[in-house]
Amino acid sequence: MGDHKEQPLRVGAAVRRRRRALELTLAVVAERSGLSVPFLSQVENDRARPSRSSLEKVADALRTTAVELLAAADPACSVDVVRAEEAEPVLQPQVRSLVRGHHQMHASEFTGDHDAGREFQHRNDQLMYVADGAVEIEAEGRAYRLGRGDTLYLTGGVRHRWRATVPETRVLVVAVAEHIEAVRDRHR
């Protein structure tokens, strides 16, 4: 018996994300779709569920498809358990997603060694937590050594690379999803 059950989708957040990404007001979407501003507001706040026809009108106004909006929708259920037993035995370095679906947060578990030559630069903030072992992280020209229980917080845009310095290291990385516009102009 799985812990994740199919739940109705909340399309409101997906509509809002898309509208904001296009820098549109509710009034503009209402004009383009032929739907009212109050109704669109209720949809975005998950107080109203659009019919298939209404969702297609909203999607057209947002220059996307109803299928894409549904794919980006959040499940109404806010609880999902990812069991450790679902992971394969660790024979080589691996990464395992700890959050299923398309959400505002990503979380991954890295086990084993990691390609120290690969540089990362994420658009949004992230937190690295060493669950077991030790890592060395290079960020902003400085090296940081982290052991079990240590964390490192990186704001969006920071270039970094890391490597495990102890066998069987496990690192959890939690980040604001890349599809969310969380980075603000830091030079203002």
mmCIF file of C-alpha atoms in Angstrom, residues 2-161:
data_model
loop_
_atom_site.group_PDB
_atom_site.id
_atom_site.type_symbol
_atom_site.label_atom_id
_atom_site.label_comp_id
_atom_site.label_asym_id
_atom_site.label_seq_id
_atom_site.Cartn_x
_atom_site.Cartn_y
_atom_site.Cartn_z
ATOM 1 C CA GLY A 2 1.552 3.312 -1.071
ATOM 2 C CA ASP A 3 1.504 6.486 0.973
ATOM 3 C CA HIS A 4 0.876 8.735 -2.048
ATOM 4 C CA LYS A 5 -2.673 8.760 -3.322
ATOM 5 C CA GLU A 6 -3.987 10.512 -6.401
ATOM 6 C CA GLN A 7 -5.798 13.642 -5.236
ATOM 7 C CA PRO A 8 -7.753 16.320 -7.063
ATOM 8 C CA LEU A 9 -5.482 18.993 -8.488
ATOM 9 C CA ARG A 10 -5.441 22.619 -7.361
ATOM 10 C CA VAL A 11 -4.904 24.483 -10.600
ATOM 11 C CA GLY A 12 -5.066 27.957 -9.023
ATOM 12 C CA ALA A 13 -1.391 28.187 -8.093
ATOM 13 C CA ALA A 14 -0.383 27.081 -11.602
ATOM 14 C CA VAL A 15 -2.607 29.764 -13.149
ATOM 15 C CA ARG A 16 -1.179 32.425 -10.820
ATOM 16 C CA ARG A 17 2.441 31.369 -11.494
ATOM 17 C CA ARG A 18 1.875 31.490 -15.244
ATOM 18 C CA ARG A 19 0.071 34.849 -15.095
ATOM 19 C CA ARG A 20 2.809 36.390 -12.981
ATOM 20 C CA ALA A 21 5.552 34.939 -15.194
ATOM 21 C CA LEU A 22 3.915 36.749 -18.123
ATOM 22 C CA GLU A 23 3.550 39.882 -15.951
ATOM 23 C CA LEU A 24 -0.187 40.055 -16.600
ATOM 24 C CA THR A 25 -2.898 41.453 -14.346
ATOM 25 C CA LEU A 26 -6.125 39.605 -13.622
ATOM 26 C CA ALA A 27 -7.906 42.295 -15.631
ATOM 27 C CA VAL A 28 -5.844 41.506 -18.745
ATOM 28 C CA VAL A 29 -6.457 37.756 -18.372
ATOM 29 C CA ALA A 30 -10.170 38.455 -17.850
ATOM 30 C CA GLU A 31 -10.290 40.549 -21.026
ATOM 31 C CA ARG A 32 -8.432 37.920 -23.063
ATOM 32 C CA SER A 33 -10.462 34.993 -21.730
ATOM 33 C CA GLY A 34 -13.913 36.553 -21.519
ATOM 34 C CA LEU A 35 -14.142 35.507 -17.859
ATOM 35 C CA SER A 36 -14.672 37.859 -14.934
ATOM 36 C CA VAL A 37 -11.911 39.164 -12.641
ATOM 37 C CA PRO A 38 -13.728 37.886 -9.505
ATOM 38 C CA PHE A 39 -14.025 34.385 -11.010
ATOM 39 C CA LEU A 40 -10.340 34.334 -12.017
ATOM 40 C CA SER A 41 -9.387 35.486 -8.527
ATOM 41 C CA GLN A 42 -11.441 32.643 -7.045
ATOM 42 C CA VAL A 43 -9.741 30.171 -9.407
ATOM 43 C CA GLU A 44 -6.267 31.410 -8.436
ATOM 44 C CA ASN A 45 -7.160 31.086 -4.745
ATOM 45 C CA ASP A 46 -8.683 27.611 -5.258
ATOM 46 C CA ARG A 47 -12.114 28.847 -4.188
ATOM 47 C CA ALA A 48 -13.587 27.923 -7.565
ATOM 48 C CA ARG A 49 -12.853 25.026 -9.899
ATOM 49 C CA PRO A 50 -13.010 26.039 -13.547
ATOM 50 C CA SER A 51 -14.904 23.895 -16.006
ATOM 51 C CA ARG A 52 -12.929 22.381 -18.846
ATOM 52 C CA SER A 53 -14.142 25.146 -21.155
ATOM 53 C CA SER A 54 -13.159 27.891 -18.665
ATOM 54 C CA LEU A 55 -9.750 26.316 -18.079
ATOM 55 C CA GLU A 56 -9.126 26.262 -21.835
ATOM 56 C CA LYS A 57 -10.086 29.963 -22.066
ATOM 57 C CA VAL A 58 -7.697 30.789 -19.208
ATOM 58 C CA ALA A 59 -4.939 28.719 -20.819
ATOM 59 C CA ASP A 60 -5.430 30.507 -24.160
ATOM 60 C CA ALA A 61 -5.264 33.872 -22.383
ATOM 61 C CA LEU A 62 -2.006 32.751 -20.741
ATOM 62 C CA ARG A 63 -0.572 31.469 -24.046
ATOM 63 C CA THR A 64 -0.392 27.873 -22.854
ATOM 64 C CA THR A 65 -2.660 24.821 -22.838
ATOM 65 C CA ALA A 66 -5.039 23.387 -20.276
ATOM 66 C CA VAL A 67 -2.867 20.257 -20.241
ATOM 67 C CA GLU A 68 0.203 22.315 -19.295
ATOM 68 C CA LEU A 69 -1.695 24.110 -16.522
ATOM 69 C CA LEU A 70 -2.915 20.775 -15.139
ATOM 70 C CA ALA A 71 0.612 19.341 -15.317
ATOM 71 C CA ALA A 72 1.860 22.305 -13.256
ATOM 72 C CA ALA A 73 -1.027 22.055 -10.761
ATOM 73 C CA ASP A 74 -0.490 21.198 -7.113
ATOM 74 C CA PRO A 75 -2.276 18.161 -5.687
ATOM 75 C CA ALA A 76 -4.956 19.073 -3.157
ATOM 76 C CA CYS A 77 -3.271 16.648 -0.781
ATOM 77 C CA SER A 78 -0.405 18.235 1.120
ATOM 78 C CA VAL A 79 1.023 15.024 2.594
ATOM 79 C CA ASP A 80 3.262 12.627 0.686
ATOM 80 C CA VAL A 81 5.689 10.141 2.210
ATOM 81 C CA VAL A 82 8.745 8.984 0.273
ATOM 82 C CA ARG A 83 10.005 5.804 1.939
ATOM 83 C CA ALA A 84 13.707 5.028 2.283
ATOM 84 C CA GLU A 85 12.999 1.456 1.159
ATOM 85 C CA GLU A 86 11.987 2.788 -2.259
ATOM 86 C CA ALA A 87 15.635 3.661 -2.937
ATOM 87 C CA GLU A 88 17.969 1.209 -4.615
ATOM 88 C CA PRO A 89 20.901 -0.181 -2.608
ATOM 89 C CA VAL A 90 23.843 2.238 -2.771
ATOM 90 C CA LEU A 91 26.476 0.726 -5.056
ATOM 91 C CA GLN A 92 27.488 3.946 -6.756
ATOM 92 C CA PRO A 93 26.773 7.662 -6.357
ATOM 93 C CA GLN A 94 23.082 8.412 -6.751
ATOM 94 C CA VAL A 95 20.480 11.104 -6.307
ATOM 95 C CA ARG A 96 16.960 10.506 -5.032
ATOM 96 C CA SER A 97 14.115 13.004 -5.150
ATOM 97 C CA LEU A 98 12.487 13.469 -1.752
ATOM 98 C CA VAL A 99 9.497 15.459 -3.036
ATOM 99 C CA ARG A 100 7.370 14.066 -5.844
ATOM 100 C CA GLY A 101 5.625 16.232 -8.373
ATOM 101 C CA HIS A 102 5.819 19.867 -9.391
ATOM 102 C CA HIS A 103 5.957 21.911 -6.177
ATOM 103 C CA GLN A 104 7.382 25.156 -4.858
ATOM 104 C CA MET A 105 10.177 23.237 -3.153
ATOM 105 C CA HIS A 106 12.622 20.623 -4.384
ATOM 106 C CA ALA A 107 14.452 18.247 -2.078
ATOM 107 C CA SER A 108 17.018 15.647 -3.109
ATOM 108 C CA GLU A 109 19.273 13.216 -1.323
ATOM 109 C CA PHE A 110 22.750 12.660 -2.766
ATOM 110 C CA THR A 111 24.479 9.462 -1.655
ATOM 111 C CA GLY A 112 28.101 8.555 -2.278
ATOM 112 C CA ASP A 113 30.687 10.625 -4.067
ATOM 113 C CA HIS A 114 29.775 13.554 -6.265
ATOM 114 C CA ASP A 115 31.357 15.106 -9.362
ATOM 115 C CA ALA A 116 33.475 17.840 -7.749
ATOM 116 C CA GLY A 117 34.231 19.368 -11.152
ATOM 117 C CA ARG A 118 30.610 20.203 -11.873
ATOM 118 C CA GLU A 119 29.672 23.761 -10.970
ATOM 119 C CA PHE A 120 26.118 24.667 -9.995
ATOM 120 C CA GLN A 121 24.286 27.953 -10.023
ATOM 121 C CA HIS A 122 20.645 27.781 -9.023
ATOM 122 C CA ARG A 123 18.233 30.589 -9.672
ATOM 123 C CA ASN A 124 16.713 30.331 -6.197
ATOM 124 C CA ASP A 125 17.933 29.746 -2.639
ATOM 125 C CA GLN A 126 18.943 26.343 -1.368
ATOM 126 C CA LEU A 127 20.004 24.629 1.830
ATOM 127 C CA MET A 128 22.518 21.772 1.972
ATOM 128 C CA TYR A 129 22.407 19.452 4.999
ATOM 129 C CA VAL A 130 24.994 16.718 5.634
ATOM 130 C CA ALA A 131 23.061 13.725 7.012
ATOM 131 C CA ASP A 132 26.099 11.399 7.098
ATOM 132 C CA GLY A 133 29.777 11.717 6.225
ATOM 133 C CA ALA A 134 31.470 14.939 5.200
ATOM 134 C CA VAL A 135 31.674 17.278 2.218
ATOM 135 C CA GLU A 136 33.775 20.131 0.977
ATOM 136 C CA ILE A 137 31.922 22.950 -0.758
ATOM 137 C CA GLU A 138 33.480 25.766 -2.742
ATOM 138 C CA ALA A 139 31.273 28.851 -2.984
ATOM 139 C CA GLU A 140 32.106 32.476 -3.726
ATOM 140 C CA GLY A 141 35.841 31.663 -3.781
ATOM 141 C CA ARG A 142 35.871 30.089 -0.315
ATOM 142 C CA ALA A 143 36.022 26.453 0.762
ATOM 143 C CA TYR A 144 33.711 25.156 3.479
ATOM 144 C CA ARG A 145 34.098 21.770 5.196
ATOM 145 C CA LEU A 146 30.879 20.340 6.548
ATOM 146 C CA GLY A 147 30.405 17.270 8.712
ATOM 147 C CA ARG A 148 27.393 15.295 9.865
ATOM 148 C CA GLY A 149 24.600 17.637 10.981
ATOM 149 C CA ASP A 150 26.107 20.773 9.399
ATOM 150 C CA THR A 151 24.184 22.960 6.959
ATOM 151 C CA LEU A 152 25.121 25.532 4.340
ATOM 152 C CA TYR A 153 22.655 28.087 2.987
ATOM 153 C CA LEU A 154 23.206 29.526 -0.491
ATOM 154 C CA THR A 155 21.236 32.432 -1.887
ATOM 155 C CA GLY A 156 20.064 32.251 -5.479
ATOM 156 C CA GLY A 157 22.768 32.905 -8.052
ATOM 157 C CA VAL A 158 25.749 31.729 -5.976
ATOM 158 C CA ARG A 159 28.092 29.553 -8.053
ATOM 159 C CA HIS A 160 29.252 26.507 -6.133
ATOM 160 C CA ARG A 161 30.593 22.991 -6.398
#
